[in-house]
Amino acid sequence: MKPMSADGPRDAAADTLSERAATLIERDIIAGNLPPSSRLGIVELARRYEIGPTPLREGLSRLVSRGLIIGIGQRGFRVAEVSREDLLDITRMRTVVELEALRLAIECGDDGWEAGIVGSLHQMRRHIQRTGIDFREGAPEFDRLHKAFHTSLLAACPSKRLLAAHSDLYDQAYRYRRVMMRSFERSEQFTGSHEDLAELVLSRDVEAAQARLQAHLHSTLDIVYPASNEA
């Protein structure tokens, strides 16, 4: 007998397929293979990913809740647009979420948390040293290490919801961050900004660390939309 959920029998295989569909679609959105505002047709996606229509729709619904796509009409979907207003909204939310998560992480963090920050920074720095200018956003291994570093700063935060919100908002900013990364002409400039941020967090100076993190988050907005940086 299948296990019961609040809505009736639950099919673990269907859950796995819908998760896979969400993962594949998300990957193509953030990589730019599915451009902003493009329509996501179920038939085309089913053929593209070789996944049935039902788990595809479930996967798309998961991405709607994460802000990467929007629902239109009768169960239709489009990739979310990019705009200054959207990035501003993401940045506002990231600032609220991450500054509070950072405060809690600094208050609760132990030696293991500090070691995690040092280790993730070292891994990212070594990867950049090996790859040179190819460190720019878009390479899967760099993307993983970059997110891991930012996650490590907040890892001691005891709120799972704050950490989940950080992860989702980080991913929503990805398409904008790819544009921002082109502004770094030297890898040292990028590495230095993250070393400075880590140093302030490890010093456990909450106010200074929050101020630096806020400036770091707003840098994407200021670089991608330089004519309007009053936010």
PDB file of C-alpha atoms in Angstrom:
ATOM      1  CA  MET A   1       0.000   0.000   0.000  1.00  0.00           C
ATOM      2  CA  LYS A   2       1.232   3.472  -0.867  1.00  0.00           C
ATOM      3  CA  PRO A   3       1.879   5.830   2.065  1.00  0.00           C
ATOM      4  CA  MET A   4      -0.890   8.288   2.747  1.00  0.00           C
ATOM      5  CA  SER A   5      -0.565  12.057   2.800  1.00  0.00           C
ATOM      6  CA  ALA A   6      -3.132  14.704   3.658  1.00  0.00           C
ATOM      7  CA  ASP A   7      -4.231  14.630   0.023  1.00  0.00           C
ATOM      8  CA  GLY A   8      -4.350  10.848  -0.354  1.00  0.00           C
ATOM      9  CA  PRO A   9      -1.856   8.270  -1.693  1.00  0.00           C
ATOM     10  CA  ARG A  10       1.573   9.702  -2.354  1.00  0.00           C
ATOM     11  CA  ASP A  11       3.712   8.502  -5.252  1.00  0.00           C
ATOM     12  CA  ALA A  12       7.411   8.783  -4.392  1.00  0.00           C
ATOM     13  CA  ALA A  13       8.407   8.213  -8.027  1.00  0.00           C
ATOM     14  CA  ALA A  14       6.225  11.121  -9.161  1.00  0.00           C
ATOM     15  CA  ASP A  15       7.780  13.327  -6.476  1.00  0.00           C
ATOM     16  CA  THR A  16      11.239  12.394  -7.746  1.00  0.00           C
ATOM     17  CA  LEU A  17      10.280  13.215 -11.329  1.00  0.00           C
ATOM     18  CA  SER A  18       8.792  16.589 -10.385  1.00  0.00           C
ATOM     19  CA  GLU A  19      11.944  17.435  -8.421  1.00  0.00           C
ATOM     20  CA  ARG A  20      14.065  16.450 -11.408  1.00  0.00           C
ATOM     21  CA  ALA A  21      11.897  18.564 -13.705  1.00  0.00           C
ATOM     22  CA  ALA A  22      12.266  21.582 -11.401  1.00  0.00           C
ATOM     23  CA  THR A  23      16.037  21.083 -11.237  1.00  0.00           C
ATOM     24  CA  LEU A  24      16.472  20.811 -15.009  1.00  0.00           C
ATOM     25  CA  ILE A  25      14.256  23.813 -15.779  1.00  0.00           C
ATOM     26  CA  GLU A  26      15.941  25.911 -13.091  1.00  0.00           C
ATOM     27  CA  ARG A  27      19.358  25.018 -14.503  1.00  0.00           C
ATOM     28  CA  ASP A  28      18.349  26.136 -17.982  1.00  0.00           C
ATOM     29  CA  ILE A  29      16.772  29.359 -16.699  1.00  0.00           C
ATOM     30  CA  ILE A  30      19.803  30.488 -14.725  1.00  0.00           C
ATOM     31  CA  ALA A  31      22.146  29.429 -17.537  1.00  0.00           C
ATOM     32  CA  GLY A  32      20.171  31.573 -19.991  1.00  0.00           C
ATOM     33  CA  ASN A  33      19.049  28.635 -22.123  1.00  0.00           C
ATOM     34  CA  LEU A  34      15.454  29.578 -21.324  1.00  0.00           C
ATOM     35  CA  PRO A  35      15.479  33.388 -21.760  1.00  0.00           C
ATOM     36  CA  PRO A  36      13.522  35.853 -19.613  1.00  0.00           C
ATOM     37  CA  SER A  37       9.826  36.136 -20.605  1.00  0.00           C
ATOM     38  CA  SER A  38       9.980  33.022 -22.819  1.00  0.00           C
ATOM     39  CA  ARG A  39       6.892  30.817 -22.755  1.00  0.00           C
ATOM     40  CA  LEU A  40       7.290  27.383 -21.192  1.00  0.00           C
ATOM     41  CA  GLY A  41       5.107  25.007 -23.155  1.00  0.00           C
ATOM     42  CA  ILE A  42       4.370  21.673 -21.491  1.00  0.00           C
ATOM     43  CA  VAL A  43       4.601  19.658 -24.721  1.00  0.00           C
ATOM     44  CA  GLU A  44       7.950  21.192 -25.693  1.00  0.00           C
ATOM     45  CA  LEU A  45       9.374  20.763 -22.189  1.00  0.00           C
ATOM     46  CA  ALA A  46       8.184  17.141 -21.999  1.00  0.00           C
ATOM     47  CA  ARG A  47      10.033  16.426 -25.234  1.00  0.00           C
ATOM     48  CA  ARG A  48      13.100  18.381 -24.148  1.00  0.00           C
ATOM     49  CA  TYR A  49      13.523  16.693 -20.766  1.00  0.00           C
ATOM     50  CA  GLU A  50      11.786  13.388 -21.495  1.00  0.00           C
ATOM     51  CA  ILE A  51       9.519  13.826 -18.486  1.00  0.00           C
ATOM     52  CA  GLY A  52       5.744  13.445 -18.460  1.00  0.00           C
ATOM     53  CA  PRO A  53       3.346  16.433 -18.396  1.00  0.00           C
ATOM     54  CA  THR A  54       2.103  15.912 -14.825  1.00  0.00           C
ATOM     55  CA  PRO A  55       5.491  15.956 -13.039  1.00  0.00           C
ATOM     56  CA  LEU A  56       6.534  18.792 -15.346  1.00  0.00           C
ATOM     57  CA  ARG A  57       3.601  20.925 -14.199  1.00  0.00           C
ATOM     58  CA  GLU A  58       4.412  20.110 -10.583  1.00  0.00           C
ATOM     59  CA  GLY A  59       8.035  21.053 -11.152  1.00  0.00           C
ATOM     60  CA  LEU A  60       7.009  24.328 -12.767  1.00  0.00           C
ATOM     61  CA  SER A  61       4.722  25.104  -9.833  1.00  0.00           C
ATOM     62  CA  ARG A  62       7.672  24.697  -7.477  1.00  0.00           C
ATOM     63  CA  LEU A  63       9.640  27.242  -9.470  1.00  0.00           C
ATOM     64  CA  VAL A  64       6.708  29.673  -9.395  1.00  0.00           C
ATOM     65  CA  SER A  65       6.918  29.683  -5.598  1.00  0.00           C
ATOM     66  CA  ARG A  66      10.641  30.445  -5.882  1.00  0.00           C
ATOM     67  CA  GLY A  67      10.107  33.404  -8.202  1.00  0.00           C
ATOM     68  CA  LEU A  68      11.932  32.016 -11.234  1.00  0.00           C
ATOM     69  CA  ILE A  69       8.825  31.613 -13.392  1.00  0.00           C
ATOM     70  CA  ILE A  70       5.304  33.045 -13.404  1.00  0.00           C
ATOM     71  CA  GLY A  71       1.954  31.409 -14.087  1.00  0.00           C
ATOM     72  CA  ILE A  72      -0.161  32.755 -16.946  1.00  0.00           C
ATOM     73  CA  GLY A  73      -3.681  31.986 -18.123  1.00  0.00           C
ATOM     74  CA  GLN A  74      -4.895  28.423 -17.954  1.00  0.00           C
ATOM     75  CA  ARG A  75      -1.956  26.685 -16.320  1.00  0.00           C
ATOM     76  CA  GLY A  76       0.581  28.257 -18.661  1.00  0.00           C
ATOM     77  CA  PHE A  77       4.020  29.422 -17.565  1.00  0.00           C
ATOM     78  CA  ARG A  78       6.690  31.936 -18.575  1.00  0.00           C
ATOM     79  CA  VAL A  79      10.224  32.571 -17.375  1.00  0.00           C
ATOM     80  CA  ALA A  80      10.231  35.569 -15.045  1.00  0.00           C
ATOM     81  CA  GLU A  81      11.311  38.854 -16.620  1.00  0.00           C
ATOM     82  CA  VAL A  82      14.442  40.732 -15.620  1.00  0.00           C
ATOM     83  CA  SER A  83      14.247  44.411 -14.717  1.00  0.00           C
ATOM     84  CA  ARG A  84      15.701  46.940 -12.328  1.00  0.00           C
ATOM     85  CA  GLU A  85      12.496  46.818 -10.291  1.00  0.00           C
ATOM     86  CA  ASP A  86      12.773  43.042  -9.938  1.00  0.00           C
ATOM     87  CA  LEU A  87      16.431  43.170  -8.904  1.00  0.00           C
ATOM     88  CA  LEU A  88      15.670  45.996  -6.480  1.00  0.00           C
ATOM     89  CA  ASP A  89      12.957  43.864  -4.884  1.00  0.00           C
ATOM     90  CA  ILE A  90      15.280  40.855  -4.652  1.00  0.00           C
ATOM     91  CA  THR A  91      17.986  43.044  -3.115  1.00  0.00           C
ATOM     92  CA  ARG A  92      15.588  44.490  -0.536  1.00  0.00           C
ATOM     93  CA  MET A  93      14.500  41.014   0.487  1.00  0.00           C
ATOM     94  CA  ARG A  94      18.058  39.674   0.584  1.00  0.00           C
ATOM     95  CA  THR A  95      19.115  42.589   2.762  1.00  0.00           C
ATOM     96  CA  VAL A  96      16.337  41.953   5.291  1.00  0.00           C
ATOM     97  CA  VAL A  97      16.873  38.186   5.341  1.00  0.00           C
ATOM     98  CA  GLU A  98      20.653  38.007   5.250  1.00  0.00           C
ATOM     99  CA  LEU A  99      21.420  40.778   7.714  1.00  0.00           C
ATOM    100  CA  GLU A 100      19.234  39.121  10.336  1.00  0.00           C
ATOM    101  CA  ALA A 101      20.616  35.663   9.499  1.00  0.00           C
ATOM    102  CA  LEU A 102      24.150  37.042   9.775  1.00  0.00           C
ATOM    103  CA  ARG A 103      23.424  38.598  13.172  1.00  0.00           C
ATOM    104  CA  LEU A 104      22.132  35.281  14.474  1.00  0.00           C
ATOM    105  CA  ALA A 105      25.025  33.377  12.920  1.00  0.00           C
ATOM    106  CA  ILE A 106      27.581  35.617  14.623  1.00  0.00           C
ATOM    107  CA  GLU A 107      25.783  35.238  17.945  1.00  0.00           C
ATOM    108  CA  CYS A 108      25.454  31.447  17.680  1.00  0.00           C
ATOM    109  CA  GLY A 109      28.464  30.462  15.621  1.00  0.00           C
ATOM    110  CA  ASP A 110      31.198  28.261  17.089  1.00  0.00           C
ATOM    111  CA  ASP A 111      34.694  27.297  15.970  1.00  0.00           C
ATOM    112  CA  GLY A 112      33.243  24.894  13.420  1.00  0.00           C
ATOM    113  CA  TRP A 113      31.253  27.711  11.824  1.00  0.00           C
ATOM    114  CA  GLU A 114      34.375  29.864  11.602  1.00  0.00           C
ATOM    115  CA  ALA A 115      36.304  26.958  10.073  1.00  0.00           C
ATOM    116  CA  GLY A 116      33.552  26.528   7.498  1.00  0.00           C
ATOM    117  CA  ILE A 117      33.911  30.152   6.392  1.00  0.00           C
ATOM    118  CA  VAL A 118      37.694  29.893   6.145  1.00  0.00           C
ATOM    119  CA  GLY A 119      37.441  26.606   4.251  1.00  0.00           C
ATOM    120  CA  SER A 120      34.839  27.781   1.743  1.00  0.00           C
ATOM    121  CA  LEU A 121      36.779  30.989   1.099  1.00  0.00           C
ATOM    122  CA  HIS A 122      39.965  28.973   0.542  1.00  0.00           C
ATOM    123  CA  GLN A 123      38.242  26.611  -1.901  1.00  0.00           C
ATOM    124  CA  MET A 124      36.782  29.477  -3.909  1.00  0.00           C
ATOM    125  CA  ARG A 125      40.078  31.366  -3.926  1.00  0.00           C
ATOM    126  CA  ARG A 126      42.051  28.313  -5.066  1.00  0.00           C
ATOM    127  CA  HIS A 127      39.561  27.610  -7.836  1.00  0.00           C
ATOM    128  CA  ILE A 128      39.887  31.192  -9.067  1.00  0.00           C
ATOM    129  CA  GLN A 129      43.675  30.971  -8.959  1.00  0.00           C
ATOM    130  CA  ARG A 130      43.578  27.839 -11.114  1.00  0.00           C
ATOM    131  CA  THR A 131      41.069  29.106 -13.664  1.00  0.00           C
ATOM    132  CA  GLY A 132      42.090  32.763 -13.968  1.00  0.00           C
ATOM    133  CA  ILE A 133      39.582  34.968 -15.765  1.00  0.00           C
ATOM    134  CA  ASP A 134      37.315  31.957 -16.255  1.00  0.00           C
ATOM    135  CA  PHE A 135      36.198  32.380 -12.624  1.00  0.00           C
ATOM    136  CA  ARG A 136      33.344  34.582 -13.852  1.00  0.00           C
ATOM    137  CA  GLU A 137      29.806  33.415 -13.168  1.00  0.00           C
ATOM    138  CA  GLY A 138      28.598  30.688 -15.477  1.00  0.00           C
ATOM    139  CA  ALA A 139      31.016  27.841 -14.740  1.00  0.00           C
ATOM    140  CA  PRO A 140      29.171  25.244 -12.628  1.00  0.00           C
ATOM    141  CA  GLU A 141      32.043  24.580 -10.200  1.00  0.00           C
ATOM    142  CA  PHE A 142      32.609  28.282  -9.567  1.00  0.00           C
ATOM    143  CA  ASP A 143      28.868  28.825  -9.078  1.00  0.00           C
ATOM    144  CA  ARG A 144      28.797  26.050  -6.485  1.00  0.00           C
ATOM    145  CA  LEU A 145      31.789  27.430  -4.584  1.00  0.00           C
ATOM    146  CA  HIS A 146      30.528  31.016  -4.718  1.00  0.00           C
ATOM    147  CA  LYS A 147      27.153  30.078  -3.243  1.00  0.00           C
ATOM    148  CA  ALA A 148      28.836  27.815  -0.693  1.00  0.00           C
ATOM    149  CA  PHE A 149      30.886  30.751   0.574  1.00  0.00           C
ATOM    150  CA  HIS A 150      27.861  33.014   1.026  1.00  0.00           C
ATOM    151  CA  THR A 151      25.956  30.174   2.664  1.00  0.00           C
ATOM    152  CA  SER A 152      28.849  29.516   5.057  1.00  0.00           C
ATOM    153  CA  LEU A 153      28.601  33.057   6.423  1.00  0.00           C
ATOM    154  CA  LEU A 154      25.047  32.356   7.576  1.00  0.00           C
ATOM    155  CA  ALA A 155      25.352  28.647   8.340  1.00  0.00           C
ATOM    156  CA  ALA A 156      25.213  29.052  12.147  1.00  0.00           C
ATOM    157  CA  CYS A 157      21.882  30.882  11.928  1.00  0.00           C
ATOM    158  CA  PRO A 158      19.353  28.710  13.817  1.00  0.00           C
ATOM    159  CA  SER A 159      16.410  29.732  11.586  1.00  0.00           C
ATOM    160  CA  LYS A 160      15.829  27.210   8.804  1.00  0.00           C
ATOM    161  CA  ARG A 161      13.351  29.559   7.141  1.00  0.00           C
ATOM    162  CA  LEU A 162      15.874  32.387   6.951  1.00  0.00           C
ATOM    163  CA  LEU A 163      18.426  30.025   5.433  1.00  0.00           C
ATOM    164  CA  ALA A 164      15.911  28.679   2.922  1.00  0.00           C
ATOM    165  CA  ALA A 165      14.917  32.228   1.954  1.00  0.00           C
ATOM    166  CA  HIS A 166      18.588  33.129   1.494  1.00  0.00           C
ATOM    167  CA  SER A 167      19.087  30.165  -0.839  1.00  0.00           C
ATOM    168  CA  ASP A 168      16.043  30.979  -2.983  1.00  0.00           C
ATOM    169  CA  LEU A 169      16.815  34.702  -3.223  1.00  0.00           C
ATOM    170  CA  TYR A 170      20.457  33.987  -4.064  1.00  0.00           C
ATOM    171  CA  ASP A 171      19.304  31.862  -6.987  1.00  0.00           C
ATOM    172  CA  GLN A 172      16.783  34.490  -8.120  1.00  0.00           C
ATOM    173  CA  ALA A 173      19.609  37.036  -8.352  1.00  0.00           C
ATOM    174  CA  TYR A 174      21.755  34.707 -10.451  1.00  0.00           C
ATOM    175  CA  ARG A 175      20.769  36.059 -13.870  1.00  0.00           C
ATOM    176  CA  TYR A 176      21.644  39.578 -12.763  1.00  0.00           C
ATOM    177  CA  ARG A 177      24.857  38.459 -11.096  1.00  0.00           C
ATOM    178  CA  ARG A 178      26.114  36.988 -14.377  1.00  0.00           C
ATOM    179  CA  VAL A 179      25.973  40.504 -15.856  1.00  0.00           C
ATOM    180  CA  MET A 180      27.628  41.990 -12.768  1.00  0.00           C
ATOM    181  CA  MET A 181      30.519  39.519 -12.918  1.00  0.00           C
ATOM    182  CA  ARG A 182      31.629  40.888 -16.279  1.00  0.00           C
ATOM    183  CA  SER A 183      32.692  44.090 -14.515  1.00  0.00           C
ATOM    184  CA  PHE A 184      35.558  42.318 -12.739  1.00  0.00           C
ATOM    185  CA  GLU A 185      38.635  42.739 -14.901  1.00  0.00           C
ATOM    186  CA  ARG A 186      40.951  41.067 -12.375  1.00  0.00           C
ATOM    187  CA  SER A 187      40.287  38.060 -10.179  1.00  0.00           C
ATOM    188  CA  GLU A 188      42.025  39.793  -7.269  1.00  0.00           C
ATOM    189  CA  GLN A 189      39.283  42.428  -7.191  1.00  0.00           C
ATOM    190  CA  PHE A 190      36.599  39.784  -6.787  1.00  0.00           C
ATOM    191  CA  THR A 191      38.562  37.709  -4.286  1.00  0.00           C
ATOM    192  CA  GLY A 192      39.468  40.749  -2.204  1.00  0.00           C
ATOM    193  CA  SER A 193      35.859  41.803  -1.740  1.00  0.00           C
ATOM    194  CA  HIS A 194      35.006  38.363  -0.348  1.00  0.00           C
ATOM    195  CA  GLU A 195      38.097  38.221   1.857  1.00  0.00           C
ATOM    196  CA  ASP A 196      37.156  41.580   3.391  1.00  0.00           C
ATOM    197  CA  LEU A 197      33.617  40.369   4.040  1.00  0.00           C
ATOM    198  CA  ALA A 198      34.822  37.138   5.646  1.00  0.00           C
ATOM    199  CA  GLU A 199      37.307  39.003   7.852  1.00  0.00           C
ATOM    200  CA  LEU A 200      34.597  41.253   9.266  1.00  0.00           C
ATOM    201  CA  VAL A 201      32.272  38.329   9.920  1.00  0.00           C
ATOM    202  CA  LEU A 202      35.022  36.344  11.655  1.00  0.00           C
ATOM    203  CA  SER A 203      35.833  39.387  13.803  1.00  0.00           C
ATOM    204  CA  ARG A 204      32.238  39.081  15.080  1.00  0.00           C
ATOM    205  CA  ASP A 205      31.663  42.802  14.706  1.00  0.00           C
ATOM    206  CA  VAL A 206      27.949  42.564  13.933  1.00  0.00           C
ATOM    207  CA  GLU A 207      27.414  46.166  12.876  1.00  0.00           C
ATOM    208  CA  ALA A 208      30.470  46.348  10.611  1.00  0.00           C
ATOM    209  CA  ALA A 209      29.817  42.916   9.102  1.00  0.00           C
ATOM    210  CA  GLN A 210      26.186  43.775   8.370  1.00  0.00           C
ATOM    211  CA  ALA A 211      27.187  47.061   6.741  1.00  0.00           C
ATOM    212  CA  ARG A 212      29.715  45.313   4.506  1.00  0.00           C
ATOM    213  CA  LEU A 213      27.258  42.563   3.595  1.00  0.00           C
ATOM    214  CA  GLN A 214      24.589  45.140   2.715  1.00  0.00           C
ATOM    215  CA  ALA A 215      27.019  46.987   0.449  1.00  0.00           C
ATOM    216  CA  HIS A 216      28.030  43.661  -1.100  1.00  0.00           C
ATOM    217  CA  LEU A 217      24.414  42.763  -1.871  1.00  0.00           C
ATOM    218  CA  HIS A 218      23.680  46.195  -3.355  1.00  0.00           C
ATOM    219  CA  SER A 219      26.763  46.068  -5.597  1.00  0.00           C
ATOM    220  CA  THR A 220      24.935  43.902  -8.129  1.00  0.00           C
ATOM    221  CA  LEU A 221      22.141  46.461  -8.440  1.00  0.00           C
ATOM    222  CA  ASP A 222      24.587  49.348  -8.724  1.00  0.00           C
ATOM    223  CA  ILE A 223      26.654  47.625 -11.422  1.00  0.00           C
ATOM    224  CA  VAL A 224      23.853  46.128 -13.516  1.00  0.00           C
ATOM    225  CA  TYR A 225      21.766  49.332 -13.435  1.00  0.00           C
ATOM    226  CA  PRO A 226      24.402  52.071 -12.844  1.00  0.00           C
ATOM    227  CA  ALA A 227      22.156  54.966 -13.868  1.00  0.00           C
ATOM    228  CA  SER A 228      19.820  54.336 -10.910  1.00  0.00           C
ATOM    229  CA  ASN A 229      21.716  53.366  -7.815  1.00  0.00           C
ATOM    230  CA  GLU A 230      19.842  55.296  -5.195  1.00  0.00           C
ATOM    231  CA  ALA A 231      18.433  52.107  -3.646  1.00  0.00           C
TER     232      ALA A 231
END
